[in-house]
XYZ file of C-alpha atoms in Angstrom:
350
model
C 17.179 -9.744 -14.891
C 18.711 -8.130 -10.933
C 21.753 -10.846 -9.377
C 20.743 -12.933 -6.548
C 24.350 -12.144 -5.280
C 24.635 -9.201 -5.298
C 22.657 -6.589 -2.703
C 20.085 -3.992 -4.484
C 21.472 -0.205 -3.497
C 17.411 0.555 -3.407
C 15.716 0.795 -0.661
C 18.572 2.414 1.482
C 18.192 4.739 3.100
C 20.905 8.241 3.381
C 22.445 6.507 6.627
C 22.364 3.524 5.515
C 24.392 4.544 2.235
C 26.714 6.767 3.592
C 27.458 3.294 6.032
C 28.179 1.230 2.454
C 30.841 4.308 0.970
C 32.161 4.486 4.279
C 32.819 1.033 4.198
C 34.050 0.649 1.128
C 36.736 3.697 1.655
C 34.858 6.165 -0.963
C 34.540 9.657 0.631
C 31.122 10.898 2.223
C 29.824 12.938 -0.584
C 29.301 10.203 -2.387
C 26.395 8.881 -0.578
C 24.773 11.605 -1.305
C 25.099 11.470 -5.104
C 24.268 7.752 -5.376
C 21.143 8.676 -3.425
C 20.703 11.486 -6.270
C 21.182 8.892 -9.161
C 18.561 6.596 -7.642
C 15.451 8.030 -6.667
C 16.361 11.353 -8.809
C 17.212 10.267 -11.723
C 16.269 6.954 -11.316
C 18.868 4.972 -12.968
C 19.105 1.627 -13.636
C 22.666 0.468 -13.563
C 25.652 1.872 -11.700
C 27.793 1.989 -14.650
C 25.117 5.571 -15.046
C 26.411 7.559 -12.019
C 29.224 9.231 -13.903
C 30.482 11.826 -11.308
C 31.171 8.480 -9.238
C 34.728 8.256 -10.845
C 35.194 4.229 -12.671
C 36.986 2.796 -9.631
C 34.006 3.986 -7.261
C 31.805 2.017 -9.915
C 33.743 -0.476 -10.101
C 33.859 -1.215 -7.336
C 30.003 -0.762 -5.934
C 28.820 -3.888 -8.889
C 31.836 -6.144 -6.985
C 28.625 -6.548 -4.242
C 26.211 -4.067 -5.700
C 23.443 -2.825 -7.543
C 20.820 -0.975 -8.107
C 18.385 -3.974 -8.070
C 14.992 -2.169 -10.298
C 13.015 -5.495 -12.129
C 9.841 -4.102 -14.087
C 6.942 -6.101 -14.441
C 6.479 -9.632 -15.602
C 2.197 -8.711 -16.836
C -0.031 -6.405 -17.203
C -3.047 -6.234 -18.008
C -4.888 -3.336 -18.520
C -8.706 -1.655 -18.082
C -10.679 0.315 -20.452
C -10.864 2.811 -17.621
C -7.084 2.939 -18.093
C -6.151 1.400 -14.823
C -3.482 -0.634 -15.757
C -2.662 -3.477 -13.145
C 1.351 -5.112 -13.222
C 2.118 -8.299 -11.706
C 5.430 -7.927 -10.126
C 7.965 -11.106 -8.864
C 9.837 -11.319 -5.974
C 13.794 -13.068 -6.120
C 12.019 -16.192 -4.781
C 9.310 -17.258 -7.130
C 6.522 -15.153 -5.921
C 4.438 -13.033 -6.986
C 2.596 -8.827 -5.967
C 0.291 -6.401 -7.584
C 0.831 -3.808 -7.961
C -1.964 -0.723 -9.174
C -1.811 2.582 -11.941
C -5.279 4.354 -10.860
C -4.793 7.382 -13.438
C -8.223 10.526 -13.035
C -8.709 13.111 -13.790
C -6.493 14.635 -11.831
C -4.484 12.719 -9.753
C -2.348 9.445 -11.286
C -2.273 7.313 -7.706
C -0.097 3.973 -7.698
C -1.700 1.023 -4.515
C 0.639 -1.089 -3.858
C 1.981 -3.797 -1.633
C 3.443 -4.826 1.431
C 3.790 -8.696 1.344
C 3.628 -11.202 -0.750
C -0.084 -12.574 1.063
C -1.089 -11.878 3.603
C -1.854 -13.089 8.287
C -5.484 -10.975 8.420
C -7.442 -13.915 6.133
C -10.370 -11.258 5.421
C -12.997 -12.938 3.775
C -13.795 -10.742 1.554
C -9.748 -10.551 -0.013
C -9.039 -13.027 -1.980
C -5.194 -12.032 -0.861
C -5.937 -13.132 2.880
C -7.213 -16.575 0.583
C -3.659 -16.751 -0.251
C -2.395 -17.189 3.070
C 0.135 -15.228 3.755
C 4.658 -16.489 2.086
C 7.314 -13.182 2.619
C 7.492 -9.573 4.375
C 8.758 -7.261 1.295
C 11.783 -5.520 1.647
C 12.224 -2.103 1.231
C 13.638 -2.515 -2.037
C 10.420 -4.473 -2.934
C 8.542 -2.611 -2.228
C 9.769 0.364 -3.228
C 10.631 -0.842 -6.636
C 7.241 -1.472 -7.328
C 7.365 2.928 -7.190
C 10.706 2.623 -9.792
C 9.815 0.482 -12.851
C 6.358 1.433 -13.616
C 6.741 3.360 -16.790
C 3.716 5.854 -15.198
C 6.804 6.295 -12.644
C 6.624 10.861 -13.818
C 3.393 11.087 -13.872
C 2.319 10.237 -10.095
C 0.144 11.437 -7.771
C -0.647 9.819 -5.525
C 0.956 6.401 -3.154
C -1.645 4.075 -0.911
C -0.686 0.965 0.171
C -4.192 -0.736 0.229
C -2.066 -3.368 -1.678
C -1.644 -7.188 -0.906
C -0.675 -7.731 2.634
C -1.026 -6.190 5.617
C 1.384 -2.630 6.120
C 1.590 -2.680 9.759
C 2.599 -6.447 10.005
C 5.731 -5.292 7.396
C 6.008 -1.838 9.830
C 10.058 -1.635 9.600
C 10.348 -1.969 5.539
C 6.414 0.217 5.268
C 8.698 3.045 7.544
C 11.886 2.304 4.886
C 9.614 3.009 2.088
C 8.122 6.230 3.553
C 11.279 7.834 4.587
C 12.396 7.159 0.780
C 9.467 8.423 -0.807
C 9.621 12.158 1.577
C 12.912 12.354 2.416
C 14.713 15.069 0.295
C 17.408 13.447 -0.545
C 15.485 10.986 -2.079
C 11.954 11.588 -3.673
C 10.940 14.343 -1.704
C 7.139 13.633 -1.830
C 4.602 15.120 0.755
C 3.407 13.143 3.653
C 0.188 13.984 2.467
C 0.675 12.446 -1.545
C 0.920 8.898 0.823
C -1.564 7.252 2.679
C -1.265 3.529 4.816
C -4.367 1.280 4.861
C -4.311 -1.148 7.898
C -6.725 -3.307 9.700
C -5.681 -1.989 13.250
C -2.679 -3.076 14.425
C -1.961 -1.932 17.758
C 2.012 -1.495 17.779
C 2.105 -1.208 14.249
C -0.711 1.138 14.346
C 0.798 3.734 17.708
C 4.565 3.335 16.352
C 3.001 4.644 12.537
C 1.551 7.673 14.355
C 4.111 8.727 16.274
C 6.854 8.489 13.362
C 5.012 9.185 9.978
C 3.086 12.173 8.515
C 2.095 10.299 5.771
C -2.159 10.366 5.879
C -4.325 6.516 8.227
C -6.949 4.533 6.396
C -8.164 2.362 8.799
C -10.560 -0.653 6.793
C -13.499 -1.326 9.942
C -16.586 -2.507 7.238
C -18.302 -2.815 10.221
C -20.259 -0.317 13.634
C -20.653 -3.929 14.921
C -17.715 -5.751 17.098
C -19.031 -9.295 16.436
C -19.745 -8.820 13.057
C -16.532 -6.525 12.406
C -15.116 -10.323 14.038
C -17.609 -12.068 11.160
C -16.077 -10.399 8.523
C -12.044 -9.140 9.943
C -10.428 -11.755 12.344
C -8.392 -9.334 13.277
C -10.800 -8.235 15.661
C -10.247 -10.816 17.666
C -6.571 -9.500 18.963
C -6.980 -5.893 17.347
C -10.967 -4.668 18.847
C -12.148 -2.007 16.558
C -12.919 -0.522 20.114
C -9.235 -0.569 20.540
C -8.065 1.056 17.293
C -10.363 4.251 18.144
C -9.648 4.547 21.589
C -6.012 4.848 19.612
C -7.467 7.523 17.298
C -9.180 9.249 19.452
C -5.828 10.745 21.257
C -3.887 12.320 17.998
C -4.974 15.766 15.804
C -6.122 14.928 12.984
C -7.709 18.235 11.920
C -4.785 19.908 10.697
C -2.703 18.161 7.683
C -3.306 14.315 8.307
C -5.638 12.978 6.653
C -7.585 9.914 8.288
C -10.187 7.929 6.844
C -12.352 4.554 7.076
C -12.780 1.934 4.721
C -16.065 0.674 4.853
C -16.854 -2.338 2.725
C -20.746 -2.140 1.613
C -21.765 -6.003 1.738
C -25.890 -6.646 0.191
C -27.446 -7.607 3.283
C -24.867 -7.046 6.450
C -24.031 -3.893 6.231
C -25.973 -1.970 4.318
C -29.109 -1.099 5.828
C -29.907 2.453 7.759
C -29.323 0.272 10.991
C -25.632 0.453 10.634
C -25.278 3.293 9.215
C -26.558 5.181 12.247
C -23.886 3.141 14.702
C -21.104 3.586 12.599
C -22.664 7.379 12.982
C -22.621 6.889 16.826
C -18.209 5.065 16.462
C -17.166 8.196 15.115
C -18.578 10.617 16.812
C -15.883 13.340 17.915
C -12.925 11.479 15.012
C -11.880 13.936 12.639
C -12.140 11.500 9.585
C -13.707 10.233 6.424
C -15.457 7.184 5.444
C -14.043 6.006 2.124
C -17.539 3.500 0.785
C -16.596 0.888 -1.685
C -18.164 -1.236 -2.929
C -17.285 -5.320 -3.546
C -15.838 -7.559 -5.679
C -17.202 -10.430 -5.553
C -14.724 -13.289 -5.160
C -13.963 -17.027 -5.593
C -16.034 -18.811 -3.227
C -17.631 -16.409 -0.655
C -21.460 -15.778 0.289
C -21.098 -11.863 0.016
C -22.467 -9.246 -2.563
C -22.260 -5.667 -2.952
C -25.030 -3.292 -3.051
C -26.575 -0.948 -5.842
C -25.791 2.686 -6.469
C -29.002 3.411 -5.015
C -28.261 1.198 -1.696
C -24.462 3.667 -1.170
C -26.117 6.494 -2.027
C -28.827 6.372 0.489
C -26.291 5.583 2.632
C -23.652 7.820 2.144
C -27.026 10.521 2.306
C -27.706 9.704 6.216
C -23.909 9.630 7.598
C -23.681 13.382 5.750
C -26.569 14.122 6.419
C -24.948 13.255 10.471
C -21.561 14.850 10.778
C -19.856 12.421 9.022
C -18.201 13.109 5.844
C -18.461 10.603 3.274
C -17.751 9.376 -0.056
C -18.387 6.214 -2.574
C -14.891 4.858 -4.213
C -14.558 4.546 -8.160
C -14.470 1.234 -9.124
C -11.826 0.869 -11.419
C -10.332 -1.796 -13.238
C -14.058 -3.953 -13.418
C -12.912 -6.013 -16.469
C -9.156 -6.548 -15.241
C -9.521 -8.737 -11.819
C -10.627 -5.918 -9.734
C -10.967 -7.657 -6.322
C -7.791 -7.435 -5.068
C -5.045 -10.334 -5.030
C -7.386 -12.181 -7.882
C -4.456 -11.503 -10.921
C -2.145 -12.996 -8.703
C -3.972 -16.134 -7.337
C -4.737 -16.949 -11.384
C -0.488 -16.516 -12.437
C 0.457 -18.253 -9.223
C -2.726 -20.741 -10.632
C -1.344 -21.375 -13.562
C 2.613 -21.906 -12.639
C 1.430 -24.756 -10.432
C -0.477 -26.467 -13.306
C 2.521 -25.818 -15.812
C 0.377 -23.182 -17.968
C -0.112 -20.477 -19.853
C -1.038 -16.770 -18.532
């Protein structure tokens, strides 16, 4: 159980740890020792930091704690996918999904409680926005899942819009990729966004991680119906920004495209998609739609997915079909946390 009166050390960058130890009169090298204990050895208590003097450990414990907290609920799919539910100190719930594959183990993390973007097809958007997660709360999702030592990839594709909480997301990315932290290659991390302009430009300048843009339609008017954010952050503007950057080397640019029956699944849309993406070094991830309550959208069959993919590929746009995972455990993002919130509201057992 986390102590509301203490500050989490998990989520602190090396420079922040250096400020902490300096203010407490500890030797400067103590900061790196603390970082090693947290990010490499993944301790759960300050007492485990045995190369710190007892005095310094006691000093730290007066105001600080590791700040890790275990999931409060989990659902396991027959395909190996695990959906975890974490509780924030305010009593809200966020989802984290572990997705094992043949030679990969991906963790999908959340960046906010709820979301302001209100995309028509997203259950998280139906919750509205409650709060943004801290660096500590973002990293805790990675720190506290049982599979943490098997992970090969992290995707910021869970609840929330990462660029609407960019300071915390960039802080988490620094720790994930820094030598003093997890020391991961940026190539193992992908951040997804609807395309908030300032956040997009800053992310491209300050991070080397992969970028995934939620597109879902090549037609601005239709995209606006599916994604209200199109009104403020237009697809045209997003593409103009992306064309200024070089994605031919290590960083990968991808576009997420959920295929909806009778909405954006015809050859006309595939043709328009090829047109708007021309000249960009990118890939398109085609995604099957997981139905959510009270939304009049349907997914398409696999033949339609294959035909759409093949058209893109034949016309020079690399496209893949993302495998659907966890369909038996509230597959759509936000469904598990919504169910938990409803149960809490109705005083029901979950």
